[in-house]
Amino acid sequence: MVSYKIMSVANKLKNIRDKYGLSQEDLAGNEITRNLISQIEHNKANLTRSSAEIMLKNLMKICNKKKIKVDENIDYLLEDESSQAKKILNKYISDLKDLSVYKDPTFINKLREIEAFLVTWDFKEKKISIFELAGDYFSGINDFYNASLYYEKAKALIDVNIYTDNFIHILRKLSMTYYYMRKYQDDIDCCEFALKQFKDMDDDYKCIFLFNSSLCYGQLEKYDVALNRLNKVEGIIKNIDQNKYYEVLIQKAICYQWMKEYQKSLDVYNKLLTLIDKTDYEKYLFILVNSADIYVENLDFETVKIILNTIFENINNLSENSTLLPSTYLEISKVLKKLGYTKDAEVYGLKSLNIAKRNTSYYLVNDIYEELLDIYTMLKAPNKVETIKKEFFITTTKDNNLNSKLMFKLLDFYFDIKDLKSLKEIYDFSKDFIQTRTSVTSKYFWRNFAK
């Protein structure tokens, strides 16, 4: 990859004369004055097409006599700096697309170079494309904080009153990113904006924003709102996309489960078991393990035992690359923990963690750490809690996001065992993180306000 630079008309003429060893008189010939070329080279006069044609004609005449090939043409001479800048930005965009597959600093270094270039050349459409590519790159490496920043930059440049596929794409990506960051209210606001601003959007997008917002309402324990959204999606998607219809039903069952309306949840899970192909092991096992959790709550341990046996008989059929595998292992861990099989719960919790990391399902990692911390608290295993404490420091720094739930669980554990050193470590780290984040945010808002 190379860096690009813009040349003024003045510098182009100087470079041409240097390259071919010509004087101003040589380029001027008999049709224009040497003084005109001097003025153009000192940015005191503009280059017209007629003057450029005369200069090029004289250049070709001299070079033909010397049997030298001329690389320049009339378009090169007349191309202004703005046109050059647009071409360079197109090349930069192509570079970013090529570099996005690499996980080393090459992409980021090129992005910094482009951002420096954009300080001078402010082309909105090019900026939007570049910022969206940057958001995609950071999302791909699970740096959701920076992904959200670049998607937000792209969104800020778009006219929010005009529907475009590109704008909807960016809103969809922002929604996904906010969810992974646990910024549920921001996600809801993003989805609400899309749904209210563009009432005539395609059903596919309408379902995406309704479904994504339902997930967030569920996380915020606003279950009635979540179910209302899911019912709307179900009505649209039922006869269009069978697979997505099943996903909606699964989420409805989970929602009832969170509400402790266990029979309603089981009714949906049982309906799903009659609809899905049993060789769709992702959904089949996920439904079974969630059903088992309900039977644990209902103290129906015989049914739990039957379901667990079915799960263990089929678990090896799940692909190691399955997107639901870490979630399934995590739910198995939770069921085993509730049954008192704490050691077995740890085994499946660790399996879930390893696969989530390997499959880059980092949005699940914090949930897994919380589950493992509960298990290690039950096992009274401070050495293993120490590992989670270190991971808490690492992931907070990497994600630029403090998991307050995990932080309080760690504080509770160390408070109970009176480990003042660890308490102070967590307190100092969290305090420094919050203060630094607040300082950076304040500077960002002040900088933008002062523009």
GROMACS .gro file of C-alpha atoms in nm:
model
  451
    1MET     CA    1   0.000   0.000   0.000
    2VAL     CA    2   0.123   0.350  -0.084
    3SER     CA    3   0.044   0.698   0.038
    4TYR     CA    4  -0.111   0.940  -0.205
    5LYS     CA    5  -0.058   1.312  -0.251
    6ILE     CA    6  -0.230   1.591  -0.439
    7MET     CA    7  -0.049   1.813  -0.686
    8SER     CA    8  -0.151   2.165  -0.778
    9VAL     CA    9  -0.146   2.271  -1.144
   10ALA     CA   10   0.156   2.485  -1.062
   11ASN     CA   11   0.352   2.188  -0.929
   12LYS     CA   12   0.243   1.970  -1.221
   13LEU     CA   13   0.393   2.216  -1.470
   14LYS     CA   14   0.714   2.246  -1.269
   15ASN     CA   15   0.743   1.867  -1.245
   16ILE     CA   16   0.682   1.823  -1.618
   17ARG     CA   17   0.954   2.074  -1.700
   18ASP     CA   18   1.196   1.905  -1.457
   19LYS     CA   19   1.107   1.558  -1.584
   20TYR     CA   20   1.164   1.639  -1.952
   21GLY     CA   21   1.431   1.909  -1.906
   22LEU     CA   22   1.227   2.194  -2.052
   23SER     CA   23   1.222   2.569  -1.998
   24GLN     CA   24   0.912   2.785  -1.967
   25GLU     CA   25   0.985   2.912  -2.320
   26ASP     CA   26   0.984   2.553  -2.452
   27LEU     CA   27   0.633   2.494  -2.318
   28ALA     CA   28   0.507   2.835  -2.427
   29GLY     CA   29   0.622   2.810  -2.788
   30ASN     CA   30   0.497   3.092  -3.010
   31GLU     CA   31   0.127   3.086  -2.913
   32ILE     CA   32   0.137   3.184  -2.544
   33THR     CA   33   0.385   3.384  -2.338
   34ARG     CA   34   0.649   3.254  -2.100
   35ASN     CA   35   0.510   3.504  -1.849
   36LEU     CA   36   0.172   3.322  -1.850
   37ILE     CA   37   0.343   2.995  -1.759
   38SER     CA   38   0.536   3.175  -1.484
   39GLN     CA   39   0.212   3.316  -1.341
   40ILE     CA   40   0.046   2.972  -1.349
   41GLU     CA   41   0.347   2.816  -1.175
   42HIS     CA   42   0.322   3.082  -0.902
   43ASN     CA   43  -0.055   3.031  -0.863
   44LYS     CA   44  -0.129   3.379  -1.000
   45ALA     CA   45  -0.323   3.259  -1.305
   46ASN     CA   46  -0.549   2.967  -1.390
   47LEU     CA   47  -0.469   2.708  -1.652
   48THR     CA   48  -0.729   2.709  -1.930
   49ARG     CA   49  -0.794   2.420  -2.164
   50SER     CA   50  -0.661   2.612  -2.465
   51SER     CA   51  -0.336   2.696  -2.284
   52ALA     CA   52  -0.301   2.335  -2.163
   53GLU     CA   53  -0.350   2.205  -2.518
   54ILE     CA   54  -0.079   2.439  -2.649
   55MET     CA   55   0.166   2.332  -2.375
   56LEU     CA   56   0.095   1.965  -2.435
   57LYS     CA   57   0.136   2.010  -2.811
   58ASN     CA   58   0.475   2.176  -2.759
   59LEU     CA   59   0.577   1.905  -2.509
   60MET     CA   60   0.486   1.628  -2.754
   61LYS     CA   61   0.671   1.801  -3.039
   62ILE     CA   62   0.994   1.832  -2.840
   63CYS     CA   63   0.974   1.479  -2.693
   64ASN     CA   64   0.900   1.322  -3.033
   65LYS     CA   65   1.221   1.473  -3.168
   66LYS     CA   66   1.409   1.327  -2.870
   67LYS     CA   67   1.220   0.997  -2.906
   68ILE     CA   68   1.091   1.026  -2.548
   69LYS     CA   69   0.750   0.888  -2.451
   70VAL     CA   70   0.513   1.139  -2.290
   71ASP     CA   71   0.307   0.997  -2.002
   72GLU     CA   72   0.092   1.304  -1.934
   73ASN     CA   73  -0.231   1.400  -2.112
   74ILE     CA   74  -0.476   1.689  -2.117
   75ASP     CA   75  -0.692   1.540  -1.841
   76TYR     CA   76  -0.391   1.513  -1.611
   77LEU     CA   77  -0.298   1.877  -1.667
   78LEU     CA   78  -0.649   2.009  -1.612
   79GLU     CA   79  -0.750   1.789  -1.319
   80ASP     CA   80  -0.798   2.017  -1.019
   81GLU     CA   81  -0.707   1.935  -0.660
   82SER     CA   82  -1.065   1.855  -0.560
   83SER     CA   83  -1.098   1.593  -0.835
   84GLN     CA   84  -0.763   1.445  -0.736
   85ALA     CA   85  -0.877   1.429  -0.374
   86LYS     CA   86  -1.190   1.233  -0.471
   87LYS     CA   87  -0.982   0.987  -0.673
   88ILE     CA   88  -0.740   0.945  -0.384
   89LEU     CA   89  -1.028   0.883  -0.143
   90ASN     CA   90  -1.162   0.615  -0.379
   91LYS     CA   91  -0.818   0.451  -0.370
   92TYR     CA   92  -0.814   0.479   0.009
   93ILE     CA   93  -1.156   0.313   0.030
   94SER     CA   94  -1.028   0.031  -0.190
   95ASP     CA   95  -0.720  -0.001   0.035
   96LEU     CA   96  -0.938  -0.028   0.346
   97LYS     CA   97  -1.147  -0.303   0.187
   98ASP     CA   98  -0.830  -0.497   0.103
   99LEU     CA   99  -0.684  -0.446   0.452
  100SER     CA  100  -1.002  -0.531   0.644
  101VAL     CA  101  -0.920  -0.903   0.635
  102TYR     CA  102  -0.603  -0.852   0.839
  103LYS     CA  103  -0.608  -0.841   1.218
  104ASP     CA  104  -0.279  -0.654   1.256
  105PRO     CA  105  -0.233  -0.273   1.291
  106THR     CA  106  -0.209  -0.222   0.912
  107PHE     CA  107  -0.576  -0.129   0.876
  108ILE     CA  108  -0.567   0.112   1.169
  109ASN     CA  109  -0.249   0.279   1.042
  110LYS     CA  110  -0.408   0.332   0.701
  111LEU     CA  111  -0.725   0.463   0.868
  112ARG     CA  112  -0.522   0.720   1.064
  113GLU     CA  113  -0.357   0.830   0.738
  114ILE     CA  114  -0.698   0.868   0.574
  115GLU     CA  115  -0.842   1.062   0.868
  116ALA     CA  116  -0.550   1.307   0.845
  117PHE     CA  117  -0.627   1.347   0.473
  118LEU     CA  118  -0.996   1.409   0.549
  119VAL     CA  119  -0.910   1.706   0.769
  120THR     CA  120  -0.833   1.898   0.447
  121TRP     CA  121  -1.070   1.725   0.207
  122ASP     CA  122  -1.420   1.711   0.350
  123PHE     CA  123  -1.630   1.498   0.113
  124LYS     CA  124  -1.932   1.375   0.306
  125GLU     CA  125  -2.016   1.066   0.099
  126LYS     CA  126  -1.655   0.946   0.106
  127LYS     CA  127  -1.642   1.002   0.483
  128ILE     CA  128  -1.956   0.796   0.532
  129SER     CA  129  -1.809   0.505   0.334
  130ILE     CA  130  -1.478   0.524   0.522
  131PHE     CA  131  -1.639   0.546   0.866
  132GLU     CA  132  -1.871   0.254   0.789
  133LEU     CA  133  -1.574   0.042   0.674
  134ALA     CA  134  -1.392   0.133   0.995
  135GLY     CA  135  -1.698   0.034   1.199
  136ASP     CA  136  -1.715  -0.299   1.015
  137TYR     CA  137  -1.346  -0.363   1.082
  138PHE     CA  138  -1.366  -0.291   1.455
  139SER     CA  139  -1.687  -0.493   1.484
  140GLY     CA  140  -1.510  -0.783   1.313
  141ILE     CA  141  -1.234  -0.783   1.576
  142ASN     CA  142  -1.492  -0.743   1.857
  143ASP     CA  143  -1.380  -0.390   1.942
  144PHE     CA  144  -1.740  -0.279   1.976
  145TYR     CA  145  -1.654   0.051   2.146
  146ASN     CA  146  -1.461   0.178   1.843
  147ALA     CA  147  -1.712   0.014   1.607
  148SER     CA  148  -1.992   0.217   1.764
  149LEU     CA  149  -1.787   0.539   1.743
  150TYR     CA  150  -1.733   0.501   1.369
  151TYR     CA  151  -2.089   0.393   1.294
  152GLU     CA  152  -2.207   0.697   1.491
  153LYS     CA  153  -1.971   0.920   1.291
  154ALA     CA  154  -2.118   0.782   0.969
  155LYS     CA  155  -2.473   0.828   1.096
  156ALA     CA  156  -2.404   1.190   1.197
  157LEU     CA  157  -2.315   1.278   0.836
  158ILE     CA  158  -2.635   1.138   0.683
  159ASP     CA  159  -2.953   1.336   0.625
  160VAL     CA  160  -3.186   1.162   0.869
  161ASN     CA  161  -3.495   1.271   0.676
  162ILE     CA  162  -3.405   1.079   0.361
  163TYR     CA  163  -3.443   0.701   0.343
  164THR     CA  164  -3.146   0.522   0.188
  165ASP     CA  165  -3.042   0.159   0.207
  166ASN     CA  166  -2.701   0.273   0.330
  167PHE     CA  167  -2.852   0.464   0.623
  168ILE     CA  168  -3.065   0.165   0.724
  169HIS     CA  169  -2.759  -0.062   0.699
  170ILE     CA  170  -2.571   0.164   0.940
  171LEU     CA  171  -2.862   0.180   1.185
  172ARG     CA  172  -2.885  -0.200   1.177
  173LYS     CA  173  -2.512  -0.233   1.247
  174LEU     CA  174  -2.536   0.022   1.529
  175SER     CA  175  -2.822  -0.175   1.682
  176MET     CA  176  -2.618  -0.495   1.679
  177THR     CA  177  -2.312  -0.318   1.823
  178TYR     CA  178  -2.506  -0.153   2.105
  179TYR     CA  179  -2.648  -0.491   2.205
  180TYR     CA  180  -2.304  -0.649   2.227
  181MET     CA  181  -2.193  -0.351   2.439
  182ARG     CA  182  -2.495  -0.396   2.667
  183LYS     CA  183  -2.605  -0.043   2.580
  184TYR     CA  184  -2.965  -0.154   2.570
  185GLN     CA  185  -3.132   0.186   2.590
  186ASP     CA  186  -2.912   0.322   2.312
  187ASP     CA  187  -3.006   0.017   2.106
  188ILE     CA  188  -3.377   0.076   2.171
  189ASP     CA  189  -3.341   0.443   2.075
  190CYS     CA  190  -3.166   0.342   1.753
  191CYS     CA  191  -3.441   0.092   1.662
  192GLU     CA  192  -3.720   0.333   1.760
  193PHE     CA  193  -3.570   0.605   1.544
  194ALA     CA  194  -3.556   0.372   1.242
  195LEU     CA  195  -3.912   0.246   1.295
  196LYS     CA  196  -4.064   0.591   1.346
  197GLN     CA  197  -3.859   0.779   1.087
  198PHE     CA  198  -3.907   0.527   0.805
  199LYS     CA  199  -4.252   0.376   0.845
  200ASP     CA  200  -4.249   0.240   0.488
  201MET     CA  201  -3.923   0.046   0.518
  202ASP     CA  202  -3.909  -0.313   0.391
  203ASP     CA  203  -4.060  -0.580   0.616
  204ASP     CA  204  -3.716  -0.742   0.651
  205TYR     CA  205  -3.572  -0.432   0.815
  206LYS     CA  206  -3.888  -0.368   1.014
  207CYS     CA  207  -3.857  -0.717   1.162
  208ILE     CA  208  -3.488  -0.667   1.240
  209PHE     CA  209  -3.549  -0.346   1.437
  210LEU     CA  210  -3.856  -0.486   1.614
  211PHE     CA  211  -3.669  -0.805   1.706
  212ASN     CA  212  -3.350  -0.627   1.818
  213SER     CA  213  -3.544  -0.384   2.035
  214SER     CA  214  -3.739  -0.675   2.187
  215LEU     CA  215  -3.410  -0.833   2.297
  216CYS     CA  216  -3.314  -0.508   2.469
  217TYR     CA  217  -3.651  -0.464   2.638
  218GLY     CA  218  -3.609  -0.818   2.768
  219GLN     CA  219  -3.267  -0.737   2.911
  220LEU     CA  220  -3.417  -0.428   3.079
  221GLU     CA  221  -3.692  -0.651   3.225
  222LYS     CA  222  -3.967  -0.475   3.029
  223TYR     CA  223  -4.110  -0.808   2.927
  224ASP     CA  224  -4.456  -0.694   2.817
  225VAL     CA  225  -4.303  -0.451   2.569
  226ALA     CA  226  -4.062  -0.720   2.449
  227LEU     CA  227  -4.348  -0.966   2.392
  228ASN     CA  228  -4.552  -0.703   2.210
  229ARG     CA  229  -4.262  -0.650   1.970
  230LEU     CA  230  -4.212  -1.022   1.920
  231ASN     CA  231  -4.581  -1.068   1.842
  232LYS     CA  232  -4.554  -0.802   1.571
  233VAL     CA  233  -4.253  -0.975   1.418
  234GLU     CA  234  -4.427  -1.313   1.440
  235GLY     CA  235  -4.724  -1.180   1.245
  236ILE     CA  236  -4.500  -1.056   0.964
  237ILE     CA  237  -4.246  -1.337   0.946
  238LYS     CA  238  -4.456  -1.648   1.011
  239ASN     CA  239  -4.530  -1.729   0.647
  240ILE     CA  240  -4.216  -1.574   0.499
  241ASP     CA  241  -3.909  -1.716   0.676
  242GLN     CA  242  -3.951  -2.037   0.876
  243ASN     CA  243  -3.609  -2.019   1.041
  244LYS     CA  244  -3.659  -1.663   1.165
  245TYR     CA  245  -4.008  -1.757   1.280
  246TYR     CA  246  -3.855  -2.025   1.504
  247GLU     CA  247  -3.608  -1.770   1.643
  248VAL     CA  248  -3.896  -1.541   1.735
  249LEU     CA  249  -4.077  -1.826   1.912
  250ILE     CA  250  -3.761  -1.916   2.104
  251GLN     CA  251  -3.727  -1.557   2.220
  252LYS     CA  252  -4.094  -1.549   2.325
  253ALA     CA  253  -4.041  -1.863   2.532
  254ILE     CA  254  -3.732  -1.709   2.695
  255CYS     CA  255  -3.931  -1.396   2.773
  256TYR     CA  256  -4.206  -1.596   2.946
  257GLN     CA  257  -3.932  -1.782   3.131
  258TRP     CA  258  -3.786  -1.455   3.261
  259MET     CA  259  -4.137  -1.354   3.370
  260LYS     CA  260  -4.163  -1.687   3.558
  261GLU     CA  261  -4.468  -1.775   3.349
  262TYR     CA  262  -4.325  -2.122   3.314
  263GLN     CA  263  -4.624  -2.300   3.165
  264LYS     CA  264  -4.655  -2.044   2.884
  265SER     CA  265  -4.284  -2.082   2.819
  266LEU     CA  266  -4.307  -2.462   2.813
  267ASP     CA  267  -4.605  -2.444   2.577
  268VAL     CA  268  -4.397  -2.246   2.328
  269TYR     CA  269  -4.093  -2.475   2.369
  270ASN     CA  270  -4.311  -2.784   2.319
  271LYS     CA  271  -4.469  -2.627   2.011
  272LEU     CA  272  -4.121  -2.565   1.873
  273LEU     CA  273  -4.022  -2.926   1.936
  274THR     CA  274  -4.311  -3.035   1.712
  275LEU     CA  275  -4.212  -2.789   1.439
  276ILE     CA  276  -3.835  -2.806   1.409
  277ASP     CA  277  -3.627  -3.077   1.250
  278LYS     CA  278  -3.462  -3.276   1.531
  279THR     CA  279  -3.141  -3.279   1.328
  280ASP     CA  280  -3.129  -2.901   1.367
  281TYR     CA  281  -2.921  -2.965   1.677
  282GLU     CA  282  -2.857  -2.598   1.750
  283LYS     CA  283  -3.222  -2.518   1.811
  284TYR     CA  284  -3.318  -2.864   1.939
  285LEU     CA  285  -3.062  -2.868   2.220
  286PHE     CA  286  -3.107  -2.501   2.305
  287ILE     CA  287  -3.481  -2.560   2.351
  288LEU     CA  288  -3.419  -2.872   2.562
  289VAL     CA  289  -3.173  -2.707   2.797
  290ASN     CA  290  -3.404  -2.409   2.853
  291SER     CA  291  -3.693  -2.646   2.915
  292ALA     CA  292  -3.478  -2.834   3.168
  293ASP     CA  293  -3.418  -2.508   3.353
  294ILE     CA  294  -3.794  -2.458   3.389
  295TYR     CA  295  -3.844  -2.812   3.522
  296VAL     CA  296  -3.571  -2.743   3.780
  297GLU     CA  297  -3.767  -2.438   3.894
  298ASN     CA  298  -4.081  -2.655   3.909
  299LEU     CA  299  -3.888  -2.916   4.112
  300ASP     CA  300  -3.968  -3.182   3.851
  301PHE     CA  301  -3.629  -3.350   3.874
  302GLU     CA  302  -3.734  -3.671   3.698
  303THR     CA  303  -3.816  -3.476   3.382
  304VAL     CA  304  -3.492  -3.280   3.420
  305LYS     CA  305  -3.298  -3.606   3.431
  306ILE     CA  306  -3.469  -3.734   3.114
  307ILE     CA  307  -3.400  -3.408   2.929
  308LEU     CA  308  -3.036  -3.394   3.041
  309ASN     CA  309  -2.981  -3.750   2.919
  310THR     CA  310  -3.122  -3.651   2.579
  311ILE     CA  311  -2.897  -3.345   2.572
  312PHE     CA  312  -2.583  -3.542   2.658
  313GLU     CA  313  -2.671  -3.806   2.396
  314ASN     CA  314  -2.688  -3.538   2.125
  315ILE     CA  315  -2.442  -3.270   2.236
  316ASN     CA  316  -2.159  -3.410   2.025
  317ASN     CA  317  -2.370  -3.358   1.713
  318LEU     CA  318  -2.334  -2.984   1.756
  319SER     CA  319  -2.069  -2.831   1.534
  320GLU     CA  320  -1.777  -2.672   1.719
  321ASN     CA  321  -1.848  -2.362   1.509
  322SER     CA  322  -2.215  -2.351   1.607
  323THR     CA  323  -2.319  -2.001   1.712
  324LEU     CA  324  -2.542  -2.148   1.983
  325LEU     CA  325  -2.285  -2.392   2.124
  326PRO     CA  326  -2.138  -2.155   2.387
  327SER     CA  327  -2.490  -2.045   2.490
  328THR     CA  328  -2.603  -2.408   2.515
  329TYR     CA  329  -2.306  -2.503   2.732
  330LEU     CA  330  -2.367  -2.198   2.949
  331GLU     CA  331  -2.731  -2.293   3.004
  332ILE     CA  332  -2.629  -2.653   3.085
  333SER     CA  333  -2.389  -2.510   3.341
  334LYS     CA  334  -2.669  -2.308   3.500
  335VAL     CA  335  -2.900  -2.611   3.520
  336LEU     CA  336  -2.628  -2.830   3.674
  337LYS     CA  337  -2.547  -2.557   3.926
  338LYS     CA  338  -2.911  -2.537   4.034
  339LEU     CA  339  -2.916  -2.916   4.074
  340GLY     CA  340  -2.611  -2.896   4.300
  341TYR     CA  341  -2.366  -3.053   4.053
  342THR     CA  342  -2.125  -2.766   4.101
  343LYS     CA  343  -1.812  -2.935   3.965
  344ASP     CA  344  -1.997  -3.047   3.652
  345ALA     CA  345  -2.138  -2.695   3.620
  346GLU     CA  346  -1.782  -2.562   3.624
  347VAL     CA  347  -1.680  -2.801   3.346
  348TYR     CA  348  -1.957  -2.679   3.116
  349GLY     CA  349  -1.900  -2.317   3.215
  350LEU     CA  350  -1.535  -2.347   3.111
  351LYS     CA  351  -1.634  -2.524   2.788
  352SER     CA  352  -1.868  -2.236   2.714
  353LEU     CA  353  -1.592  -1.983   2.786
  354ASN     CA  354  -1.334  -2.154   2.566
  355ILE     CA  355  -1.570  -2.189   2.270
  356ALA     CA  356  -1.702  -1.832   2.308
  357LYS     CA  357  -1.346  -1.701   2.293
  358ARG     CA  358  -1.247  -1.926   2.004
  359ASN     CA  359  -1.559  -1.842   1.803
  360THR     CA  360  -1.520  -1.472   1.894
  361SER     CA  361  -1.860  -1.468   2.069
  362TYR     CA  362  -1.721  -1.209   2.307
  363TYR     CA  363  -2.061  -1.062   2.386
  364LEU     CA  364  -2.123  -1.384   2.587
  365VAL     CA  365  -1.796  -1.381   2.777
  366ASN     CA  366  -1.911  -1.149   3.055
  367ASP     CA  367  -2.222  -1.363   3.114
  368ILE     CA  368  -1.999  -1.671   3.138
  369TYR     CA  369  -1.764  -1.501   3.385
  370GLU     CA  370  -2.064  -1.410   3.601
  371GLU     CA  371  -2.180  -1.773   3.600
  372LEU     CA  372  -1.831  -1.906   3.678
  373LEU     CA  373  -1.795  -1.656   3.960
  374ASP     CA  374  -2.118  -1.787   4.115
  375ILE     CA  375  -1.982  -2.142   4.085
  376TYR     CA  376  -1.643  -2.052   4.237
  377THR     CA  377  -1.820  -1.872   4.521
  378MET     CA  378  -2.014  -2.193   4.593
  379LEU     CA  379  -1.691  -2.396   4.569
  380LYS     CA  380  -1.508  -2.144   4.789
  381ALA     CA  381  -1.223  -2.129   4.537
  382PRO     CA  382  -1.046  -1.792   4.575
  383ASN     CA  383  -0.764  -1.895   4.340
  384LYS     CA  384  -1.012  -1.943   4.057
  385VAL     CA  385  -1.189  -1.617   4.144
  386GLU     CA  386  -0.848  -1.450   4.112
  387THR     CA  387  -0.842  -1.560   3.746
  388ILE     CA  388  -1.180  -1.398   3.685
  389LYS     CA  389  -1.064  -1.081   3.859
  390LYS     CA  390  -0.769  -1.058   3.620
  391GLU     CA  391  -0.998  -1.122   3.323
  392PHE     CA  392  -1.229  -0.848   3.453
  393PHE     CA  393  -0.939  -0.602   3.436
  394ILE     CA  394  -0.836  -0.720   3.088
  395THR     CA  395  -1.183  -0.722   2.928
  396THR     CA  396  -1.279  -0.387   3.082
  397THR     CA  397  -0.968  -0.228   2.933
  398LYS     CA  398  -1.007  -0.405   2.598
  399ASP     CA  399  -1.380  -0.335   2.559
  400ASN     CA  400  -1.358   0.010   2.718
  401ASN     CA  401  -1.669  -0.089   2.910
  402LEU     CA  402  -1.708  -0.165   3.281
  403ASN     CA  403  -1.926  -0.466   3.364
  404SER     CA  404  -2.075  -0.333   3.687
  405LYS     CA  405  -2.261  -0.658   3.760
  406LEU     CA  406  -1.938  -0.859   3.754
  407MET     CA  407  -1.760  -0.587   3.950
  408PHE     CA  408  -2.017  -0.600   4.233
  409LYS     CA  409  -2.008  -0.980   4.239
  410LEU     CA  410  -1.630  -0.969   4.278
  411LEU     CA  411  -1.658  -0.707   4.551
  412ASP     CA  412  -1.917  -0.920   4.735
  413PHE     CA  413  -1.691  -1.226   4.717
  414TYR     CA  414  -1.382  -1.048   4.849
  415PHE     CA  415  -1.585  -0.864   5.112
  416ASP     CA  416  -1.717  -1.196   5.244
  417ILE     CA  417  -1.367  -1.343   5.274
  418LYS     CA  418  -1.228  -1.009   5.403
  419ASP     CA  419  -0.964  -0.982   5.128
  420LEU     CA  420  -0.894  -0.609   5.162
  421LYS     CA  421  -0.609  -0.613   4.909
  422SER     CA  422  -0.833  -0.744   4.631
  423LEU     CA  423  -1.113  -0.510   4.732
  424LYS     CA  424  -0.878  -0.213   4.700
  425GLU     CA  425  -0.748  -0.341   4.364
  426ILE     CA  426  -1.098  -0.360   4.217
  427TYR     CA  427  -1.202  -0.028   4.370
  428ASP     CA  428  -0.893   0.157   4.245
  429PHE     CA  429  -0.915   0.003   3.897
  430SER     CA  430  -1.286   0.082   3.860
  431LYS     CA  431  -1.245   0.434   3.996
  432ASP     CA  432  -0.957   0.509   3.757
  433PHE     CA  433  -1.151   0.364   3.464
  434ILE     CA  434  -1.464   0.568   3.536
  435GLN     CA  435  -1.268   0.890   3.592
  436THR     CA  436  -1.065   0.842   3.273
  437ARG     CA  437  -1.375   0.759   3.070
  438THR     CA  438  -1.560   1.062   3.210
  439SER     CA  439  -1.265   1.289   3.131
  440VAL     CA  440  -1.240   1.163   2.772
  441THR     CA  441  -1.616   1.193   2.721
  442SER     CA  442  -1.620   1.549   2.859
  443LYS     CA  443  -1.339   1.650   2.626
  444TYR     CA  444  -1.519   1.491   2.332
  445PHE     CA  445  -1.844   1.676   2.398
  446TRP     CA  446  -1.665   2.005   2.464
  447ARG     CA  447  -1.462   1.971   2.144
  448ASN     CA  448  -1.779   1.908   1.940
  449PHE     CA  449  -1.976   2.180   2.118
  450ALA     CA  450  -1.700   2.434   2.058
  451LYS     CA  451  -1.688   2.370   1.681
   0.00000   0.00000   0.00000
